[in-house]
């Protein structure tokens, strides 16, 4: 990783990852993740590799969920975040040859976290075994304008000669997540409807909480819309999810833009709410959605960014830390707080640590007071349960969870200990 210093490449403020190293990939996915305090998505490669761990989490969704004053119903059942359907998965074929890092020759591959725009970008120059070159750029963001919304954009350019292109955009819970996360059911699909966005719902096995993702996709050519008149579009549904298929003839030298606008909602109305949000987003221009997000992100970034002269490594580390802190907070919701590893992985199971405010509140108090206020309200909301827990254990004052999962203790061993103290 390095700080960008190229005027012809990533913006100078970006944190850049060059090449591809399977050993480092899961760490890179976490560092380059996108999030807005409600949705968090790891930066797994769109086509996925054996090194990938694609994961999207939504703040406050755990399974099992239980009242904060009760211990876990099963000894080893710590609350686990419910993995949402993956909205970043793509597969692309150029004249029946799949675009993959291990298929052909990678001429250039770089990804960056754009601190100024609040996006993650991947730029890839590849030569397929047939000799055809492909220039592809992938961009993702989770909106600060509408925290239920996310956007994925892809540009494809065949510089030498045209070819038929086939693109598959999946919505599913990846198999690697289903194997690693025990509290998941098979996706429950919304009834198909030609006039509505494609939607998928997943629910936990021990709770009624659902997470729904709806997508609305568009395809356009660069000053050559007539080239897309014959573009094909279809949707396939399976037990594990759905896939939207797009097919068109790409002409040499023309940039084609494919966009996926995504809406995410939770709880029992997840499906209908996600569909309604996607319907609302569908007529919007993807570029306008991205610009609105950039403007909101820039406001936040200017209030928190720091400059360090003379030490690029320290500067890059602080900028990246600030970026992730801005991704982690949601001042509009005091029922959640900043998880120990944000929403970019399963470490700490999305739990909020007891000392969150000690380390993070100064940053938010100085740069984003609304976020600091929401964090304090989160603690205040769970104050009665913390006082009752202390009394049951023979203490005065308050006893907050070591790891809070919706206000409940998320560390099974500690919950077992406190329960034992009550009966001694």
CSV table of C-alpha atoms in Angstrom, one decimal:
chain,number,residue,atom,x,y,z
A,1,UNK,CA,0.0,0.0,0.0
A,2,UNK,CA,1.1,3.5,-0.6
A,3,UNK,CA,-0.1,7.1,-0.7
A,4,UNK,CA,-0.9,8.2,-4.3
A,5,UNK,CA,1.6,10.6,-5.8
A,6,UNK,CA,0.5,10.4,-9.4
A,7,UNK,CA,-1.4,13.2,-11.2
A,8,UNK,CA,-2.4,10.7,-14.0
A,9,UNK,CA,-3.6,7.9,-11.6
A,10,UNK,CA,-5.5,7.9,-8.4
A,11,UNK,CA,-6.1,11.2,-6.7
A,12,UNK,CA,-3.2,12.3,-4.6
A,13,UNK,CA,-5.2,11.8,-1.4
A,14,UNK,CA,-5.8,8.2,-2.1
A,15,UNK,CA,-4.5,5.1,-0.4
A,16,UNK,CA,-3.4,2.8,-3.2
A,17,UNK,CA,-3.0,-1.0,-3.3
A,18,UNK,CA,-1.1,-2.2,-6.4
A,19,UNK,CA,-1.2,-5.7,-7.9
A,20,UNK,CA,-2.9,-8.6,-6.2
A,21,UNK,CA,-1.5,-10.8,-3.4
A,22,UNK,CA,-3.7,-13.6,-2.1
A,23,UNK,CA,-1.9,-13.7,1.2
A,24,UNK,CA,-2.8,-10.1,1.9
A,25,UNK,CA,-6.2,-10.0,0.3
A,26,UNK,CA,-8.5,-10.3,3.3
A,27,UNK,CA,-6.7,-7.4,5.0
A,28,UNK,CA,-6.9,-5.3,1.8
A,29,UNK,CA,-10.6,-6.0,1.6
A,30,UNK,CA,-11.1,-4.6,5.1
A,31,UNK,CA,-8.9,-1.5,4.5
A,32,UNK,CA,-10.6,-0.6,1.2
A,33,UNK,CA,-14.1,-1.3,2.5
A,34,UNK,CA,-17.0,1.1,2.0
A,35,UNK,CA,-19.5,2.1,4.7
A,36,UNK,CA,-21.8,4.8,6.0
A,37,UNK,CA,-22.7,3.7,9.5
A,38,UNK,CA,-25.6,1.7,8.3
A,39,UNK,CA,-24.1,-0.5,5.6
A,40,UNK,CA,-20.6,-1.9,5.5
A,41,UNK,CA,-19.2,-3.8,2.6
A,42,UNK,CA,-15.7,-5.4,2.2
A,43,UNK,CA,-13.8,-4.6,-1.0
A,44,UNK,CA,-13.8,-8.2,-2.3
A,45,UNK,CA,-12.9,-8.4,-6.0
A,46,UNK,CA,-16.1,-8.4,-8.1
A,47,UNK,CA,-15.4,-11.8,-9.7
A,48,UNK,CA,-14.3,-13.3,-6.4
A,49,UNK,CA,-11.2,-15.5,-5.9
A,50,UNK,CA,-10.4,-18.3,-3.4
A,51,UNK,CA,-8.7,-15.6,-1.3
A,52,UNK,CA,-11.9,-13.4,-1.2
A,53,UNK,CA,-14.2,-13.0,1.8
A,54,UNK,CA,-17.1,-10.9,0.4
A,55,UNK,CA,-19.3,-9.6,3.2
A,56,UNK,CA,-21.9,-7.0,3.7
A,57,UNK,CA,-23.2,-6.2,7.2
A,58,UNK,CA,-26.0,-3.9,8.4
A,59,UNK,CA,-25.6,-2.1,11.8
A,60,UNK,CA,-27.6,-3.7,14.6
A,61,UNK,CA,-28.7,-6.9,13.0
A,62,UNK,CA,-27.8,-9.9,15.1
A,63,UNK,CA,-28.9,-13.5,15.4
A,64,UNK,CA,-29.9,-14.5,18.0
A,65,UNK,CA,-31.3,-11.2,19.4
A,66,UNK,CA,-32.5,-11.2,23.0
A,67,UNK,CA,-33.5,-8.7,25.7
A,68,UNK,CA,-30.4,-7.0,27.2
A,69,UNK,CA,-31.0,-8.3,30.7
A,70,UNK,CA,-31.1,-12.0,29.7
A,71,UNK,CA,-28.1,-14.3,29.2
A,72,UNK,CA,-27.6,-16.2,25.9
A,73,UNK,CA,-30.2,-19.1,25.6
A,74,UNK,CA,-27.4,-21.4,24.4
A,75,UNK,CA,-24.0,-21.5,26.1
A,76,UNK,CA,-21.9,-20.9,22.9
A,77,UNK,CA,-24.4,-18.8,21.0
A,78,UNK,CA,-22.9,-15.3,21.1
A,79,UNK,CA,-24.9,-12.9,18.9
A,80,UNK,CA,-23.6,-13.0,15.4
A,81,UNK,CA,-24.3,-10.3,12.6
A,82,UNK,CA,-26.6,-11.4,9.9
A,83,UNK,CA,-24.7,-11.3,6.6
A,84,UNK,CA,-26.7,-9.4,3.9
A,85,UNK,CA,-26.8,-10.4,0.3
A,86,UNK,CA,-23.6,-9.5,-1.6
A,87,UNK,CA,-24.4,-6.6,-3.9
A,88,UNK,CA,-20.9,-6.4,-5.4
A,89,UNK,CA,-20.6,-9.7,-7.2
A,90,UNK,CA,-20.0,-9.5,-11.0
A,91,UNK,CA,-18.9,-11.9,-13.7
A,92,UNK,CA,-18.0,-10.6,-17.1
A,93,UNK,CA,-17.3,-12.5,-20.4
A,94,UNK,CA,-15.7,-10.9,-23.4
A,95,UNK,CA,-16.5,-13.0,-26.5
A,96,UNK,CA,-17.1,-16.0,-24.2
A,97,UNK,CA,-13.8,-15.6,-22.3
A,98,UNK,CA,-14.3,-14.7,-18.7
A,99,UNK,CA,-12.5,-11.7,-17.3
A,100,UNK,CA,-10.5,-13.0,-14.3
A,101,UNK,CA,-7.0,-12.2,-12.9
A,102,UNK,CA,-5.9,-15.8,-13.4
A,103,UNK,CA,-7.2,-16.0,-17.0
A,104,UNK,CA,-4.8,-14.3,-19.4
A,105,UNK,CA,-2.2,-11.6,-18.5
A,106,UNK,CA,-2.8,-8.8,-16.0
A,107,UNK,CA,-1.0,-5.7,-17.4
A,108,UNK,CA,-2.0,-3.4,-14.5
A,109,UNK,CA,-4.2,-3.8,-11.4
A,110,UNK,CA,-4.6,-1.2,-8.7
A,111,UNK,CA,-7.3,-0.3,-6.2
A,112,UNK,CA,-7.6,2.8,-4.0
A,113,UNK,CA,-9.5,4.3,-1.2
A,114,UNK,CA,-10.4,7.8,-2.4
A,115,UNK,CA,-10.4,10.0,0.7
A,116,UNK,CA,-11.8,13.0,-1.1
A,117,UNK,CA,-14.8,11.2,-2.7
A,118,UNK,CA,-15.6,8.5,-0.1
A,119,UNK,CA,-15.3,5.7,-2.7
A,120,UNK,CA,-13.3,2.6,-3.5
A,121,UNK,CA,-12.0,2.3,-7.0
A,122,UNK,CA,-10.4,-0.5,-8.9
A,123,UNK,CA,-8.7,0.0,-12.2
A,124,UNK,CA,-7.6,-3.0,-14.3
A,125,UNK,CA,-5.9,-3.5,-17.6
A,126,UNK,CA,-6.0,-7.1,-18.8
A,127,UNK,CA,-5.1,-9.1,-21.9
A,128,UNK,CA,-7.3,-12.2,-22.4
A,129,UNK,CA,-5.7,-15.4,-23.8
A,130,UNK,CA,-7.1,-14.6,-27.2
A,131,UNK,CA,-5.0,-11.4,-27.3
A,132,UNK,CA,-7.9,-8.9,-26.8
A,133,UNK,CA,-7.2,-6.1,-24.3
A,134,UNK,CA,-9.8,-4.9,-21.8
A,135,UNK,CA,-9.7,-1.7,-19.7
A,136,UNK,CA,-12.1,-2.0,-16.7
A,137,UNK,CA,-12.9,0.4,-13.8
A,138,UNK,CA,-15.1,-0.5,-10.9
A,139,UNK,CA,-16.3,2.0,-8.3
A,140,UNK,CA,-18.3,1.5,-5.1
A,141,UNK,CA,-19.9,3.7,-2.5
A,142,UNK,CA,-22.4,3.6,0.3
A,143,UNK,CA,-24.3,6.8,0.3
A,144,UNK,CA,-24.1,9.5,3.0
A,145,UNK,CA,-27.1,11.2,1.3
A,146,UNK,CA,-29.4,8.1,1.8
A,147,UNK,CA,-27.8,5.6,4.1
A,148,UNK,CA,-30.1,2.8,2.7
A,149,UNK,CA,-28.5,3.3,-0.7
A,150,UNK,CA,-25.3,2.1,-2.3
A,151,UNK,CA,-23.9,2.3,-5.8
A,152,UNK,CA,-21.7,0.2,-8.0
A,153,UNK,CA,-20.4,1.4,-11.3
A,154,UNK,CA,-18.4,-0.4,-14.0
A,155,UNK,CA,-16.8,1.0,-17.2
A,156,UNK,CA,-15.6,-1.3,-19.9
A,157,UNK,CA,-13.5,-0.3,-22.9
A,158,UNK,CA,-12.2,-2.6,-25.6
A,159,UNK,CA,-9.4,-0.5,-27.2
A,160,UNK,CA,-8.5,-2.7,-30.1
A,161,UNK,CA,-11.5,-4.5,-31.5
A,162,UNK,CA,-15.2,-5.0,-30.6
A,163,UNK,CA,-16.8,-8.2,-29.2
A,164,UNK,CA,-20.0,-9.4,-27.6
A,165,UNK,CA,-20.1,-8.8,-23.8
A,166,UNK,CA,-22.0,-10.7,-21.2
A,167,UNK,CA,-22.3,-9.4,-17.6
A,168,UNK,CA,-23.9,-11.3,-14.7
A,169,UNK,CA,-24.8,-9.2,-11.6
A,170,UNK,CA,-25.7,-11.5,-8.7
A,171,UNK,CA,-27.5,-10.9,-5.4
A,172,UNK,CA,-26.8,-13.8,-3.0
A,173,UNK,CA,-25.2,-14.7,0.3
A,174,UNK,CA,-21.7,-16.0,-0.8
A,175,UNK,CA,-21.0,-19.7,0.0
A,176,UNK,CA,-17.9,-18.7,2.0
A,177,UNK,CA,-20.1,-16.6,4.3
A,178,UNK,CA,-22.7,-19.3,4.7
A,179,UNK,CA,-20.0,-21.7,5.8
A,180,UNK,CA,-18.4,-19.2,8.3
A,181,UNK,CA,-21.6,-17.7,9.8
A,182,UNK,CA,-23.9,-20.3,11.5
A,183,UNK,CA,-26.9,-18.0,12.0
A,184,UNK,CA,-28.1,-17.8,8.4
A,185,UNK,CA,-31.0,-19.3,6.6
A,186,UNK,CA,-31.3,-19.7,2.9
A,187,UNK,CA,-32.4,-16.5,1.2
A,188,UNK,CA,-36.1,-15.9,1.1
A,189,UNK,CA,-36.9,-14.4,-2.3
A,190,UNK,CA,-39.6,-11.9,-2.9
A,191,UNK,CA,-42.2,-12.9,-5.5
A,192,UNK,CA,-40.9,-12.0,-9.0
A,193,UNK,CA,-42.5,-9.0,-10.6
A,194,UNK,CA,-41.4,-7.6,-13.9
A,195,UNK,CA,-42.1,-4.0,-13.0
A,196,UNK,CA,-40.2,-4.1,-9.7
A,197,UNK,CA,-36.4,-4.2,-8.9
A,198,UNK,CA,-34.8,-7.6,-8.3
A,199,UNK,CA,-34.9,-8.3,-4.5
A,200,UNK,CA,-33.6,-10.9,-2.1
A,201,UNK,CA,-34.3,-11.3,1.6
A,202,UNK,CA,-32.3,-13.3,4.2
A,203,UNK,CA,-33.3,-13.9,7.8
A,204,UNK,CA,-31.5,-15.3,10.9
A,205,UNK,CA,-32.4,-18.8,12.1
A,206,UNK,CA,-33.3,-17.7,15.6
A,207,UNK,CA,-34.8,-14.3,15.1
A,208,UNK,CA,-37.3,-12.6,12.9
A,209,UNK,CA,-34.9,-10.0,11.7
A,210,UNK,CA,-34.7,-9.8,7.9
A,211,UNK,CA,-32.2,-8.0,5.7
A,212,UNK,CA,-33.4,-7.2,2.2
A,213,UNK,CA,-31.4,-5.9,-0.8
A,214,UNK,CA,-33.0,-4.6,-4.0
A,215,UNK,CA,-31.1,-3.6,-7.1
A,216,UNK,CA,-31.9,-1.5,-10.1
A,217,UNK,CA,-29.4,-1.8,-12.9
A,218,UNK,CA,-28.7,0.4,-16.0
A,219,UNK,CA,-26.5,0.1,-19.1
A,220,UNK,CA,-25.4,2.9,-21.3
A,221,UNK,CA,-22.8,3.6,-24.0
A,222,UNK,CA,-20.5,6.6,-24.2
A,223,UNK,CA,-22.1,8.9,-26.9
A,224,UNK,CA,-23.3,5.7,-28.8
A,225,UNK,CA,-26.6,4.7,-27.3
A,226,UNK,CA,-27.6,3.3,-30.6
A,227,UNK,CA,-25.1,0.5,-30.1
A,228,UNK,CA,-27.2,-0.7,-27.1
A,229,UNK,CA,-30.5,-1.0,-29.0
A,230,UNK,CA,-30.0,-4.8,-29.1
A,231,UNK,CA,-28.9,-5.2,-25.5
A,232,UNK,CA,-30.4,-8.2,-23.8
A,233,UNK,CA,-31.6,-8.3,-20.2
A,234,UNK,CA,-33.0,-11.1,-18.1
A,235,UNK,CA,-33.2,-12.3,-14.4
A,236,UNK,CA,-32.6,-15.8,-13.1
A,237,UNK,CA,-33.7,-16.9,-9.7
A,238,UNK,CA,-32.3,-19.8,-7.7
A,239,UNK,CA,-32.6,-21.2,-4.2
A,240,UNK,CA,-29.6,-19.1,-3.1
A,241,UNK,CA,-30.3,-15.8,-4.8
A,242,UNK,CA,-30.8,-14.2,-8.2
A,243,UNK,CA,-28.7,-13.0,-11.1
A,244,UNK,CA,-29.4,-10.2,-13.6
A,245,UNK,CA,-27.9,-10.9,-17.0
A,246,UNK,CA,-26.9,-8.2,-19.5
A,247,UNK,CA,-25.7,-8.9,-23.1
A,248,UNK,CA,-24.6,-6.4,-25.7
A,249,UNK,CA,-22.2,-5.8,-28.6
A,250,UNK,CA,-19.3,-3.6,-27.5
A,251,UNK,CA,-17.6,-1.6,-30.2
A,252,UNK,CA,-13.9,-0.8,-30.1
A,253,UNK,CA,-13.0,2.5,-28.6
A,254,UNK,CA,-16.4,3.1,-26.9
A,255,UNK,CA,-16.7,3.2,-23.1
A,256,UNK,CA,-19.7,1.3,-21.8
A,257,UNK,CA,-21.1,2.2,-18.3
A,258,UNK,CA,-23.1,-0.3,-16.3
A,259,UNK,CA,-24.5,0.8,-12.9
A,260,UNK,CA,-26.2,-1.0,-10.0
A,261,UNK,CA,-28.1,1.1,-7.5
A,262,UNK,CA,-28.8,-0.8,-4.4
A,263,UNK,CA,-31.3,-0.3,-1.5
A,264,UNK,CA,-30.9,-2.1,1.8
A,265,UNK,CA,-33.5,-2.4,4.6
A,266,UNK,CA,-34.0,-4.5,7.7
A,267,UNK,CA,-36.7,-5.9,9.9
A,268,UNK,CA,-40.1,-7.4,9.0
A,269,UNK,CA,-40.9,-4.9,6.3
A,270,UNK,CA,-37.4,-5.4,4.7
A,271,UNK,CA,-38.6,-6.6,1.3
A,272,UNK,CA,-41.3,-4.0,0.6
A,273,UNK,CA,-39.2,-1.2,2.0
A,274,UNK,CA,-36.1,-2.2,0.0
A,275,UNK,CA,-38.2,-2.4,-3.2
A,276,UNK,CA,-39.7,1.0,-2.5
A,277,UNK,CA,-36.3,2.5,-2.0
A,278,UNK,CA,-34.9,0.9,-5.1
A,279,UNK,CA,-37.9,2.2,-7.1
A,280,UNK,CA,-37.2,5.7,-5.7
A,281,UNK,CA,-33.5,5.4,-6.7
A,282,UNK,CA,-34.0,3.8,-10.1
A,283,UNK,CA,-34.9,7.0,-12.1
A,284,UNK,CA,-31.9,8.9,-10.6
A,285,UNK,CA,-28.8,9.3,-12.6
A,286,UNK,CA,-25.9,7.2,-11.1
A,287,UNK,CA,-23.6,10.1,-11.6
A,288,UNK,CA,-25.9,12.4,-9.7
A,289,UNK,CA,-26.1,9.9,-6.8
A,290,UNK,CA,-22.3,9.7,-6.8
A,291,UNK,CA,-22.0,13.5,-6.8
A,292,UNK,CA,-24.5,14.0,-4.0
A,293,UNK,CA,-22.6,11.5,-1.9
A,294,UNK,CA,-19.2,13.1,-2.8
A,295,UNK,CA,-20.5,16.5,-1.7
A,296,UNK,CA,-21.8,15.2,1.7
A,297,UNK,CA,-18.6,13.2,2.2
A,298,UNK,CA,-16.4,16.2,1.4
A,299,UNK,CA,-18.2,18.2,4.1
A,300,UNK,CA,-17.3,15.5,6.6
A,301,UNK,CA,-13.8,15.0,5.3
A,302,UNK,CA,-12.9,18.7,5.5
A,303,UNK,CA,-14.0,18.7,9.1
A,304,UNK,CA,-11.7,15.8,10.1
A,305,UNK,CA,-8.8,15.4,7.7
A,306,UNK,CA,-5.3,16.0,9.0
A,307,UNK,CA,-2.1,16.8,7.1
A,308,UNK,CA,1.3,15.5,8.2
A,309,UNK,CA,4.4,16.9,6.6
A,310,UNK,CA,7.6,15.0,6.3
A,311,UNK,CA,6.3,11.5,7.0
A,312,UNK,CA,4.1,10.0,4.2
A,313,UNK,CA,3.5,6.7,6.1
A,314,UNK,CA,2.1,8.5,9.2
A,315,UNK,CA,0.0,10.8,7.0
A,316,UNK,CA,-1.5,7.9,5.1
A,317,UNK,CA,-2.2,6.0,8.3
A,318,UNK,CA,-4.0,8.9,9.9
A,319,UNK,CA,-6.0,9.7,6.7
A,320,UNK,CA,-7.1,6.1,6.4
A,321,UNK,CA,-8.1,5.9,10.1
A,322,UNK,CA,-10.1,9.1,9.7
A,323,UNK,CA,-11.8,7.7,6.6
A,324,UNK,CA,-12.9,4.6,8.5
A,325,UNK,CA,-14.1,6.6,11.4
A,326,UNK,CA,-16.3,8.6,9.1
A,327,UNK,CA,-17.6,5.3,7.5
A,328,UNK,CA,-18.5,3.9,10.9
A,329,UNK,CA,-20.8,6.5,12.5
A,330,UNK,CA,-24.4,7.1,11.9
A,331,UNK,CA,-25.6,10.3,13.7
A,332,UNK,CA,-29.2,9.6,12.7
A,333,UNK,CA,-29.5,6.4,14.7
A,334,UNK,CA,-28.8,6.1,18.4
A,335,UNK,CA,-29.9,2.4,18.6
A,336,UNK,CA,-26.4,1.4,17.2
A,337,UNK,CA,-22.9,2.5,17.8
A,338,UNK,CA,-19.5,2.0,16.3
A,339,UNK,CA,-18.5,-1.7,16.3
A,340,UNK,CA,-15.0,-2.8,17.3
A,341,UNK,CA,-14.1,-3.5,13.7
A,342,UNK,CA,-16.7,-1.3,12.1
A,343,UNK,CA,-18.8,-3.3,9.6
A,344,UNK,CA,-16.0,-4.6,7.5
A,345,UNK,CA,-15.5,-8.1,8.9
A,346,UNK,CA,-16.6,-10.8,11.4
A,347,UNK,CA,-13.9,-10.2,14.0
A,348,UNK,CA,-15.7,-9.2,17.2
A,349,UNK,CA,-18.9,-10.2,15.5
A,350,UNK,CA,-20.0,-6.6,15.0
A,351,UNK,CA,-20.1,-6.0,18.8
A,352,UNK,CA,-19.6,-2.6,20.4
A,353,UNK,CA,-16.9,-2.6,23.0
A,354,UNK,CA,-17.2,-1.2,26.5
A,355,UNK,CA,-14.5,1.3,25.9
A,356,UNK,CA,-15.7,2.6,22.6
A,357,UNK,CA,-16.3,6.2,23.8
A,358,UNK,CA,-12.9,6.4,25.6
A,359,UNK,CA,-11.0,6.1,22.3
A,360,UNK,CA,-13.5,7.4,19.7
A,361,UNK,CA,-15.6,10.1,21.3
A,362,UNK,CA,-12.8,12.8,21.2
A,363,UNK,CA,-12.5,12.4,17.4
A,364,UNK,CA,-16.3,12.7,16.9
A,365,UNK,CA,-16.7,15.5,19.4
A,366,UNK,CA,-14.2,17.6,17.6
A,367,UNK,CA,-15.1,16.8,14.0
A,368,UNK,CA,-18.7,15.5,14.0
A,369,UNK,CA,-20.7,16.4,17.1
A,370,UNK,CA,-23.9,14.8,15.8
A,371,UNK,CA,-22.2,11.5,15.7
A,372,UNK,CA,-20.8,11.9,19.2
A,373,UNK,CA,-24.2,12.7,20.5
A,374,UNK,CA,-25.7,9.6,18.9
A,375,UNK,CA,-22.9,7.5,20.6
A,376,UNK,CA,-23.7,8.9,24.0
A,377,UNK,CA,-27.4,8.4,23.5
A,378,UNK,CA,-26.7,4.8,22.7
A,379,UNK,CA,-25.1,4.3,26.1
A,380,UNK,CA,-27.9,6.3,27.8
A,381,UNK,CA,-30.5,4.1,26.1
A,382,UNK,CA,-29.0,1.0,27.8
A,383,UNK,CA,-28.4,2.7,31.2
A,384,UNK,CA,-31.4,1.1,33.0
A,385,UNK,CA,-30.3,-2.4,31.9
A,386,UNK,CA,-26.7,-1.7,32.9
A,387,UNK,CA,-27.9,-0.5,36.4
A,388,UNK,CA,-30.1,-3.6,36.8
A,389,UNK,CA,-27.3,-5.9,35.8
A,390,UNK,CA,-25.0,-4.3,38.4
A,391,UNK,CA,-27.6,-4.7,41.2
A,392,UNK,CA,-28.1,-8.4,40.3
A,393,UNK,CA,-24.4,-9.0,40.6
A,394,UNK,CA,-24.2,-7.3,44.0
A,395,UNK,CA,-22.7,-4.0,42.8
A,396,UNK,CA,-23.7,-0.3,42.9
A,397,UNK,CA,-23.5,1.8,39.8
A,398,UNK,CA,-23.7,0.3,36.3
A,399,UNK,CA,-22.3,-2.8,34.6
A,400,UNK,CA,-22.3,-2.3,30.8
A,401,UNK,CA,-21.6,-5.2,28.6
A,402,UNK,CA,-18.0,-6.0,27.7
A,403,UNK,CA,-19.2,-6.5,24.1
A,404,UNK,CA,-22.6,-5.0,23.4
A,405,UNK,CA,-24.8,-6.6,20.8
A,406,UNK,CA,-27.9,-4.5,20.7
A,407,UNK,CA,-27.4,-3.7,24.4
A,408,UNK,CA,-26.9,-7.3,25.4
A,409,UNK,CA,-23.7,-8.9,26.6
A,410,UNK,CA,-22.1,-10.5,23.5
A,411,UNK,CA,-19.3,-12.3,25.3
A,412,UNK,CA,-20.7,-15.7,26.3
A,413,UNK,CA,-18.1,-16.4,29.0
A,414,UNK,CA,-18.7,-13.1,30.8
A,415,UNK,CA,-22.5,-13.6,30.6
A,416,UNK,CA,-22.1,-17.0,32.2
A,417,UNK,CA,-19.9,-15.5,35.0
A,418,UNK,CA,-22.3,-12.8,35.8
A,419,UNK,CA,-25.2,-15.2,35.9
A,420,UNK,CA,-23.2,-17.4,38.4
A,421,UNK,CA,-22.6,-14.4,40.6
A,422,UNK,CA,-26.3,-13.8,40.9
A,423,UNK,CA,-27.0,-17.2,42.4
A,424,UNK,CA,-24.0,-17.4,44.9
